[in-house]
Amino acid sequence: MGTATARNGSTATAWRNWAGNVTATPTRVVTPASIGELQEAVRRAAEDGLRVKAVGTGHSFTAAAATDGVLVRPQALAGIRSLDRAAGTVTVAAGTALKDLNRALAAEGLSLTNMGDIMEQTVSGATSTGTHGTGRDSASIAAQIRALELVTADGGLLTCSEKENPEVFAAARVGIGALGIVTAITFAVEPLFFLTAREEPMGFDRVTAEFEEHFAENEHFEFYWFPHTGNCNTKRNNRSQGPAAPPGPVSAWVEDELLSNGLFQAVNTLGRAVPATIPSIARVASRALSARTYTDIPYKVFTSPRRVRFVEMEYALPREAVVEALRELRAMVDRSGLRISFPVEVRTAPADDIVLSTASGRDTAYIAVHMYKGTPYQAYFTAAEHIFTAHGGRPHWGKVHTRDAEYFSRVYPRFGEFTALRDRLDPDRVFGNDYLRRVLGA
């Protein structure tokens, strides 16, 4: 990780993301303890001709936050600013980790409506890249934003919502760091509720044939397919009256720690060393998980620990195309010499109105492919991306992909709206970097 975090900036060594596939060496790192310090850091960087990027916990697999200029670590800008029970909102500083927000909300008897399966990210990093969970009616974390505040390229502070600077609000909820540095977010929240999770193994042919039925019957449906097998594991999350009935300590340890982290780490290490063992391991691993049902508050059901490090590509497809694309992916893996040790994840989201959200304007399903850290992933991801783009797929902004501005201008009808706003808010590209140049154009 990078070092040197004096408030007024200091020389830094290389910064590395969580997966280890992206590194950067900024000129200086700043850790502002106030909005004023952040504004001053942005103004000073512009005066020095340096670009500025904020970085959260590094859970993105792309170079969205990489910079050779000024790297902003916003973790000191953390905590709940205000809670409005009547309005059903919470305003939280941008450097707050999702896990800390979830716990603080639960202590107040409140919850987000939906969330992703990892909660290590900062709220600003998660929303800026379009992090999502799965949901029939409830959308991504960014779609739950009701207002946000950001420092702009001139060091000013801009607040936006549906009523205040609505054109910025339409874009900045998933802003990829291109429009400014988010300093605070107001989320919609609701009274704490219970979710009952039902996990069940199911065959690939059955789950794909019944996909629309499972989607329609469950508030949150997702499944994992184990390459080299015909086996899947499904998960249905639905609201219930409770009471809490979490997995027993033995079951939780076996499923979440041994199978999903400890043993999974070991078999992936073996697979990396001896790829020929992977199909056999996959057949055993995919049969090791058993059906279970449990009930708990939302974040304890939606999220789970992820200690096995990997690299990931995820594409958002029109929901009606996901089954065909998944079958094409399976056929590709079966006829190739690829050895894939990580399961493929399938989730859904309803259409939203955020300009560059992967679910913008269309009901969406996601296919995510993963490879264990340190194993060659390019051949697999390239072949998968070919399938996904043939269906008009939109890659997750924080996960590996090779698409550029020309492609995005075709798959996002409002792409020009975003780039025009960027030209207005950051004409000198103070918040630019090589990744944004590729995906948004010069």
PDB file of C-alpha atoms in Angstrom, residues 157-255:
ATOM      1  CA  LEU A 157     -18.398  22.692  -3.184  1.00  0.00           C
ATOM      2  CA  LEU A 158     -21.483  21.600  -5.129  1.00  0.00           C
ATOM      3  CA  THR A 159     -24.617  20.002  -3.697  1.00  0.00           C
ATOM      4  CA  CYS A 160     -27.014  18.157  -5.980  1.00  0.00           C
ATOM      5  CA  SER A 161     -30.319  16.319  -5.762  1.00  0.00           C
ATOM      6  CA  GLU A 162     -33.443  15.906  -7.885  1.00  0.00           C
ATOM      7  CA  LYS A 163     -34.277  19.546  -7.095  1.00  0.00           C
ATOM      8  CA  GLU A 164     -30.845  21.143  -6.761  1.00  0.00           C
ATOM      9  CA  ASN A 165     -28.503  20.881  -9.768  1.00  0.00           C
ATOM     10  CA  PRO A 166     -30.569  17.952 -11.093  1.00  0.00           C
ATOM     11  CA  GLU A 167     -28.425  17.518 -14.215  1.00  0.00           C
ATOM     12  CA  VAL A 168     -25.391  16.870 -11.991  1.00  0.00           C
ATOM     13  CA  PHE A 169     -27.414  14.545  -9.755  1.00  0.00           C
ATOM     14  CA  ALA A 170     -28.487  12.509 -12.798  1.00  0.00           C
ATOM     15  CA  ALA A 171     -24.843  11.775 -13.580  1.00  0.00           C
ATOM     16  CA  ALA A 172     -22.771  12.098 -10.409  1.00  0.00           C
ATOM     17  CA  ARG A 173     -24.389   9.214  -8.532  1.00  0.00           C
ATOM     18  CA  VAL A 174     -22.266   6.947 -10.774  1.00  0.00           C
ATOM     19  CA  GLY A 175     -19.564   9.436 -11.691  1.00  0.00           C
ATOM     20  CA  ILE A 176     -16.456   7.187 -11.942  1.00  0.00           C
ATOM     21  CA  GLY A 177     -14.534  10.019 -10.263  1.00  0.00           C
ATOM     22  CA  ALA A 178     -14.794  12.154 -13.411  1.00  0.00           C
ATOM     23  CA  LEU A 179     -16.991  15.000 -12.170  1.00  0.00           C
ATOM     24  CA  GLY A 180     -15.447  15.790  -8.786  1.00  0.00           C
ATOM     25  CA  ILE A 181     -14.563  14.271  -5.436  1.00  0.00           C
ATOM     26  CA  VAL A 182     -17.650  13.162  -3.527  1.00  0.00           C
ATOM     27  CA  THR A 183     -17.586  14.385   0.072  1.00  0.00           C
ATOM     28  CA  ALA A 184     -21.006  13.343   1.401  1.00  0.00           C
ATOM     29  CA  ILE A 185     -23.928  11.187   0.314  1.00  0.00           C
ATOM     30  CA  THR A 186     -27.547  11.200   1.462  1.00  0.00           C
ATOM     31  CA  PHE A 187     -29.117   7.743   1.208  1.00  0.00           C
ATOM     32  CA  ALA A 188     -32.718   6.660   1.499  1.00  0.00           C
ATOM     33  CA  VAL A 189     -33.116   4.308   4.468  1.00  0.00           C
ATOM     34  CA  GLU A 190     -36.009   2.369   5.945  1.00  0.00           C
ATOM     35  CA  PRO A 191     -36.848   0.673   9.241  1.00  0.00           C
ATOM     36  CA  LEU A 192     -34.719  -2.377   9.908  1.00  0.00           C
ATOM     37  CA  PHE A 193     -36.275  -5.581   8.553  1.00  0.00           C
ATOM     38  CA  PHE A 194     -35.555  -9.282   8.387  1.00  0.00           C
ATOM     39  CA  LEU A 195     -34.538 -11.312   5.360  1.00  0.00           C
ATOM     40  CA  THR A 196     -34.878 -15.055   5.094  1.00  0.00           C
ATOM     41  CA  ALA A 197     -32.215 -16.576   2.871  1.00  0.00           C
ATOM     42  CA  ARG A 198     -32.719 -19.922   1.197  1.00  0.00           C
ATOM     43  CA  GLU A 199     -29.620 -21.424  -0.380  1.00  0.00           C
ATOM     44  CA  GLU A 200     -30.076 -24.513  -2.510  1.00  0.00           C
ATOM     45  CA  PRO A 201     -27.970 -26.444  -5.028  1.00  0.00           C
ATOM     46  CA  MET A 202     -29.645 -26.726  -8.436  1.00  0.00           C
ATOM     47  CA  GLY A 203     -28.649 -28.046 -11.855  1.00  0.00           C
ATOM     48  CA  PHE A 204     -27.526 -25.616 -14.558  1.00  0.00           C
ATOM     49  CA  ASP A 205     -30.223 -26.714 -17.004  1.00  0.00           C
ATOM     50  CA  ARG A 206     -32.974 -26.300 -14.448  1.00  0.00           C
ATOM     51  CA  VAL A 207     -31.894 -22.923 -13.104  1.00  0.00           C
ATOM     52  CA  THR A 208     -31.508 -21.457 -16.586  1.00  0.00           C
ATOM     53  CA  ALA A 209     -34.815 -22.893 -17.787  1.00  0.00           C
ATOM     54  CA  GLU A 210     -36.583 -21.492 -14.720  1.00  0.00           C
ATOM     55  CA  PHE A 211     -34.633 -18.240 -14.445  1.00  0.00           C
ATOM     56  CA  GLU A 212     -37.551 -15.885 -15.137  1.00  0.00           C
ATOM     57  CA  GLU A 213     -39.746 -17.814 -12.720  1.00  0.00           C
ATOM     58  CA  HIS A 214     -37.173 -17.576  -9.925  1.00  0.00           C
ATOM     59  CA  PHE A 215     -36.665 -13.880 -10.698  1.00  0.00           C
ATOM     60  CA  ALA A 216     -40.390 -13.133 -10.538  1.00  0.00           C
ATOM     61  CA  GLU A 217     -41.034 -15.089  -7.346  1.00  0.00           C
ATOM     62  CA  ASN A 218     -38.208 -13.660  -5.218  1.00  0.00           C
ATOM     63  CA  GLU A 219     -37.251 -10.169  -4.091  1.00  0.00           C
ATOM     64  CA  HIS A 220     -33.567 -11.031  -4.449  1.00  0.00           C
ATOM     65  CA  PHE A 221     -32.451 -13.997  -6.561  1.00  0.00           C
ATOM     66  CA  GLU A 222     -28.936 -14.951  -7.579  1.00  0.00           C
ATOM     67  CA  PHE A 223     -27.021 -18.053  -8.487  1.00  0.00           C
ATOM     68  CA  TYR A 224     -23.512 -19.325  -9.057  1.00  0.00           C
ATOM     69  CA  TRP A 225     -22.505 -21.765 -11.781  1.00  0.00           C
ATOM     70  CA  PHE A 226     -19.371 -23.875 -11.299  1.00  0.00           C
ATOM     71  CA  PRO A 227     -17.516 -24.139 -14.641  1.00  0.00           C
ATOM     72  CA  HIS A 228     -16.641 -27.696 -15.803  1.00  0.00           C
ATOM     73  CA  THR A 229     -19.830 -28.923 -14.089  1.00  0.00           C
ATOM     74  CA  GLY A 230     -23.575 -28.803 -14.537  1.00  0.00           C
ATOM     75  CA  ASN A 231     -23.959 -27.622 -10.951  1.00  0.00           C
ATOM     76  CA  CYS A 232     -25.166 -24.310  -9.526  1.00  0.00           C
ATOM     77  CA  ASN A 233     -25.900 -22.910  -6.105  1.00  0.00           C
ATOM     78  CA  THR A 234     -28.953 -20.622  -5.833  1.00  0.00           C
ATOM     79  CA  LYS A 235     -29.794 -18.016  -3.222  1.00  0.00           C
ATOM     80  CA  ARG A 236     -33.222 -16.479  -2.628  1.00  0.00           C
ATOM     81  CA  ASN A 237     -33.565 -13.586  -0.165  1.00  0.00           C
ATOM     82  CA  ASN A 238     -37.061 -12.470   0.820  1.00  0.00           C
ATOM     83  CA  ARG A 239     -38.448 -10.300   3.584  1.00  0.00           C
ATOM     84  CA  SER A 240     -39.919 -12.083   6.568  1.00  0.00           C
ATOM     85  CA  GLN A 241     -41.409 -11.317   9.956  1.00  0.00           C
ATOM     86  CA  GLY A 242     -38.456 -12.830  11.763  1.00  0.00           C
ATOM     87  CA  PRO A 243     -37.291 -13.511  14.365  1.00  0.00           C
ATOM     88  CA  ALA A 244     -33.601 -13.709  13.610  1.00  0.00           C
ATOM     89  CA  ALA A 245     -32.425 -17.274  13.096  1.00  0.00           C
ATOM     90  CA  PRO A 246     -28.846 -16.965  11.831  1.00  0.00           C
ATOM     91  CA  PRO A 247     -26.860 -20.008  10.757  1.00  0.00           C
ATOM     92  CA  GLY A 248     -25.570 -22.027  13.701  1.00  0.00           C
ATOM     93  CA  PRO A 249     -21.896 -21.505  14.531  1.00  0.00           C
ATOM     94  CA  VAL A 250     -20.832 -24.824  13.013  1.00  0.00           C
ATOM     95  CA  SER A 251     -22.871 -24.321   9.824  1.00  0.00           C
ATOM     96  CA  ALA A 252     -21.655 -20.734   9.483  1.00  0.00           C
ATOM     97  CA  TRP A 253     -18.034 -21.780   9.930  1.00  0.00           C
ATOM     98  CA  VAL A 254     -18.285 -24.657   7.448  1.00  0.00           C
ATOM     99  CA  GLU A 255     -20.112 -22.694   4.733  1.00  0.00           C
TER     100      GLU A 255
END
